[in-house]
């Protein structure tokens, strides 16, 4: 091995250790959950709150075949946790943060090694490897690996769940950026040629907006039994995994449950301050012009 390879090799070793630490932390949490069988509520009537179901949710860190890489599978619910279980969940989050940081380091320094890293990591834990082999699932799902377990700061009296569906991200790009993105597509296709012609008619200095509609999020509004040290009595969290509440004394909080799936959005009037044109300018890139 040549000298320039050593840094990348050590980064990969560090990432493997972080992944092993994460798998170990998940195993400890799943084992403690199985030993305690704490009060658990799940939003979906088909969700499995048993120890085996809880373990499967924790270790769901892979893409299913054909799954959109932007999608994540949710396991929405509440676990009434004692101090031991809360500590185990916090240790999982610490391990998730370390794993995420290791991945970002590889992505920023040796991005070509990222695909190989994802393939190699799937073989490093028997639970993951067994399911991959049995179900024929695809590569590691990084977002599902590092997404945090939501943990309430204190005892919770009420939890109100609600779907948040109006989110979208808007990235400002230049005409040159848009052209380069189109040229990476099938430039022999008629619809790409048409979009390149439309783009050529714009001034080079005109800003454009690339819009990405975000997947619906579940938001949990927590109402604490007593004010926190900072005086707050409630807090909102985006959740995709079971919410751990330190309610061993109080038991399950009062829950307002939403529909198990987000409802179709109602048509809303266009805001007067809407900055983008209503019609997409470059459909293949989801690019709009500013008004």
mmCIF file of C-alpha atoms in Angstrom, residues 73-189:
data_model
loop_
_atom_site.group_PDB
_atom_site.id
_atom_site.type_symbol
_atom_site.label_atom_id
_atom_site.label_comp_id
_atom_site.label_asym_id
_atom_site.label_seq_id
_atom_site.Cartn_x
_atom_site.Cartn_y
_atom_site.Cartn_z
ATOM 1 C CA UNK A 73 -39.631 4.347 6.611
ATOM 2 C CA UNK A 74 -41.259 5.685 9.760
ATOM 3 C CA UNK A 75 -41.937 3.915 13.043
ATOM 4 C CA UNK A 76 -44.144 6.385 14.879
ATOM 5 C CA UNK A 77 -45.074 5.811 18.487
ATOM 6 C CA UNK A 78 -44.295 6.470 22.147
ATOM 7 C CA UNK A 79 -42.247 4.446 24.623
ATOM 8 C CA UNK A 80 -42.623 5.155 28.351
ATOM 9 C CA UNK A 81 -38.998 4.835 29.425
ATOM 10 C CA UNK A 82 -37.197 4.638 32.746
ATOM 11 C CA UNK A 83 -33.771 6.215 33.261
ATOM 12 C CA UNK A 84 -31.946 3.097 32.064
ATOM 13 C CA UNK A 85 -33.858 2.975 28.795
ATOM 14 C CA UNK A 86 -33.499 6.728 28.214
ATOM 15 C CA UNK A 87 -29.737 6.456 28.755
ATOM 16 C CA UNK A 88 -29.561 3.580 26.271
ATOM 17 C CA UNK A 89 -31.479 5.653 23.701
ATOM 18 C CA UNK A 90 -29.133 8.608 24.268
ATOM 19 C CA UNK A 91 -26.132 6.336 23.729
ATOM 20 C CA UNK A 92 -27.654 5.244 20.417
ATOM 21 C CA UNK A 93 -27.930 8.887 19.355
ATOM 22 C CA UNK A 94 -24.306 9.533 20.328
ATOM 23 C CA UNK A 95 -23.247 6.559 18.202
ATOM 24 C CA UNK A 96 -25.415 7.784 15.320
ATOM 25 C CA UNK A 97 -23.752 11.208 15.460
ATOM 26 C CA UNK A 98 -20.283 9.639 15.401
ATOM 27 C CA UNK A 99 -21.207 7.419 12.448
ATOM 28 C CA UNK A 100 -22.663 10.393 10.563
ATOM 29 C CA UNK A 101 -19.518 12.431 11.197
ATOM 30 C CA UNK A 102 -17.351 9.575 9.910
ATOM 31 C CA UNK A 103 -19.411 9.313 6.736
ATOM 32 C CA UNK A 104 -19.247 13.057 6.141
ATOM 33 C CA UNK A 105 -15.471 12.944 6.528
ATOM 34 C CA UNK A 106 -15.174 10.263 3.849
ATOM 35 C CA UNK A 107 -17.665 12.076 1.614
ATOM 36 C CA UNK A 108 -15.678 15.313 1.802
ATOM 37 C CA UNK A 109 -12.218 13.774 1.367
ATOM 38 C CA UNK A 110 -12.616 10.572 -0.668
ATOM 39 C CA UNK A 111 -16.163 10.599 -2.090
ATOM 40 C CA UNK A 112 -15.459 7.724 -4.486
ATOM 41 C CA UNK A 113 -14.947 5.433 -1.494
ATOM 42 C CA UNK A 114 -18.462 6.065 -0.162
ATOM 43 C CA UNK A 115 -20.232 3.403 -2.241
ATOM 44 C CA UNK A 116 -17.704 0.779 -1.255
ATOM 45 C CA UNK A 117 -18.044 1.780 2.374
ATOM 46 C CA UNK A 118 -21.817 1.318 2.298
ATOM 47 C CA UNK A 119 -21.473 -2.118 0.715
ATOM 48 C CA UNK A 120 -18.849 -3.246 3.213
ATOM 49 C CA UNK A 121 -20.701 -2.037 6.300
ATOM 50 C CA UNK A 122 -23.745 -4.200 5.590
ATOM 51 C CA UNK A 123 -21.726 -7.330 6.371
ATOM 52 C CA UNK A 124 -20.497 -6.174 9.770
ATOM 53 C CA UNK A 125 -23.487 -7.097 11.922
ATOM 54 C CA UNK A 126 -25.371 -10.407 11.921
ATOM 55 C CA UNK A 127 -28.832 -8.814 12.196
ATOM 56 C CA UNK A 128 -28.214 -6.609 9.175
ATOM 57 C CA UNK A 129 -26.471 -9.290 7.135
ATOM 58 C CA UNK A 130 -29.131 -11.904 7.912
ATOM 59 C CA UNK A 131 -31.999 -9.691 6.784
ATOM 60 C CA UNK A 132 -30.143 -8.521 3.697
ATOM 61 C CA UNK A 133 -29.517 -12.125 2.715
ATOM 62 C CA UNK A 134 -33.028 -13.322 3.560
ATOM 63 C CA UNK A 135 -35.030 -10.475 2.044
ATOM 64 C CA UNK A 136 -32.786 -9.623 -0.877
ATOM 65 C CA UNK A 137 -32.629 -6.024 0.228
ATOM 66 C CA UNK A 138 -30.277 -3.517 -1.309
ATOM 67 C CA UNK A 139 -27.626 -1.184 0.058
ATOM 68 C CA UNK A 140 -27.372 0.542 3.401
ATOM 69 C CA UNK A 141 -29.790 3.462 3.850
ATOM 70 C CA UNK A 142 -27.618 6.153 5.372
ATOM 71 C CA UNK A 143 -30.430 8.457 6.504
ATOM 72 C CA UNK A 144 -32.103 5.593 8.343
ATOM 73 C CA UNK A 145 -28.756 4.813 9.967
ATOM 74 C CA UNK A 146 -28.109 8.221 11.449
ATOM 75 C CA UNK A 147 -31.617 9.554 12.097
ATOM 76 C CA UNK A 148 -31.986 10.334 15.775
ATOM 77 C CA UNK A 149 -34.261 8.688 18.305
ATOM 78 C CA UNK A 150 -36.507 11.452 19.698
ATOM 79 C CA UNK A 151 -36.223 11.791 23.480
ATOM 80 C CA UNK A 152 -38.346 14.135 25.596
ATOM 81 C CA UNK A 153 -36.472 16.437 27.974
ATOM 82 C CA UNK A 154 -38.778 15.746 30.920
ATOM 83 C CA UNK A 155 -42.064 14.131 31.928
ATOM 84 C CA UNK A 156 -44.758 14.728 29.329
ATOM 85 C CA UNK A 157 -48.448 15.204 30.094
ATOM 86 C CA UNK A 158 -49.732 15.360 26.510
ATOM 87 C CA UNK A 159 -48.462 14.646 23.007
ATOM 88 C CA UNK A 160 -50.205 16.018 19.938
ATOM 89 C CA UNK A 161 -49.104 14.516 16.641
ATOM 90 C CA UNK A 162 -49.701 16.243 13.300
ATOM 91 C CA UNK A 163 -48.509 15.769 9.736
ATOM 92 C CA UNK A 164 -46.526 18.656 8.273
ATOM 93 C CA UNK A 165 -46.872 18.605 4.496
ATOM 94 C CA UNK A 166 -46.133 22.047 3.120
ATOM 95 C CA UNK A 167 -42.367 21.899 3.305
ATOM 96 C CA UNK A 168 -40.184 22.442 0.272
ATOM 97 C CA UNK A 169 -36.583 23.372 -0.278
ATOM 98 C CA UNK A 170 -35.646 26.112 -2.749
ATOM 99 C CA UNK A 171 -32.092 26.297 -4.047
ATOM 100 C CA UNK A 172 -30.980 29.358 -5.981
ATOM 101 C CA UNK A 173 -28.993 28.404 -9.101
ATOM 102 C CA UNK A 174 -27.556 30.223 -12.110
ATOM 103 C CA UNK A 175 -28.399 29.780 -15.773
ATOM 104 C CA UNK A 176 -24.987 28.145 -16.186
ATOM 105 C CA UNK A 177 -25.746 25.700 -13.361
ATOM 106 C CA UNK A 178 -29.037 24.736 -15.000
ATOM 107 C CA UNK A 179 -27.345 24.257 -18.359
ATOM 108 C CA UNK A 180 -24.719 21.943 -16.871
ATOM 109 C CA UNK A 181 -27.412 19.881 -15.146
ATOM 110 C CA UNK A 182 -29.373 19.510 -18.392
ATOM 111 C CA UNK A 183 -26.256 18.532 -20.327
ATOM 112 C CA UNK A 184 -25.739 15.637 -17.923
ATOM 113 C CA UNK A 185 -29.120 14.235 -18.999
ATOM 114 C CA UNK A 186 -30.024 12.631 -22.335
ATOM 115 C CA UNK A 187 -29.309 15.541 -24.675
ATOM 116 C CA UNK A 188 -30.668 13.575 -27.642
ATOM 117 C CA UNK A 189 -34.137 13.566 -26.093
#
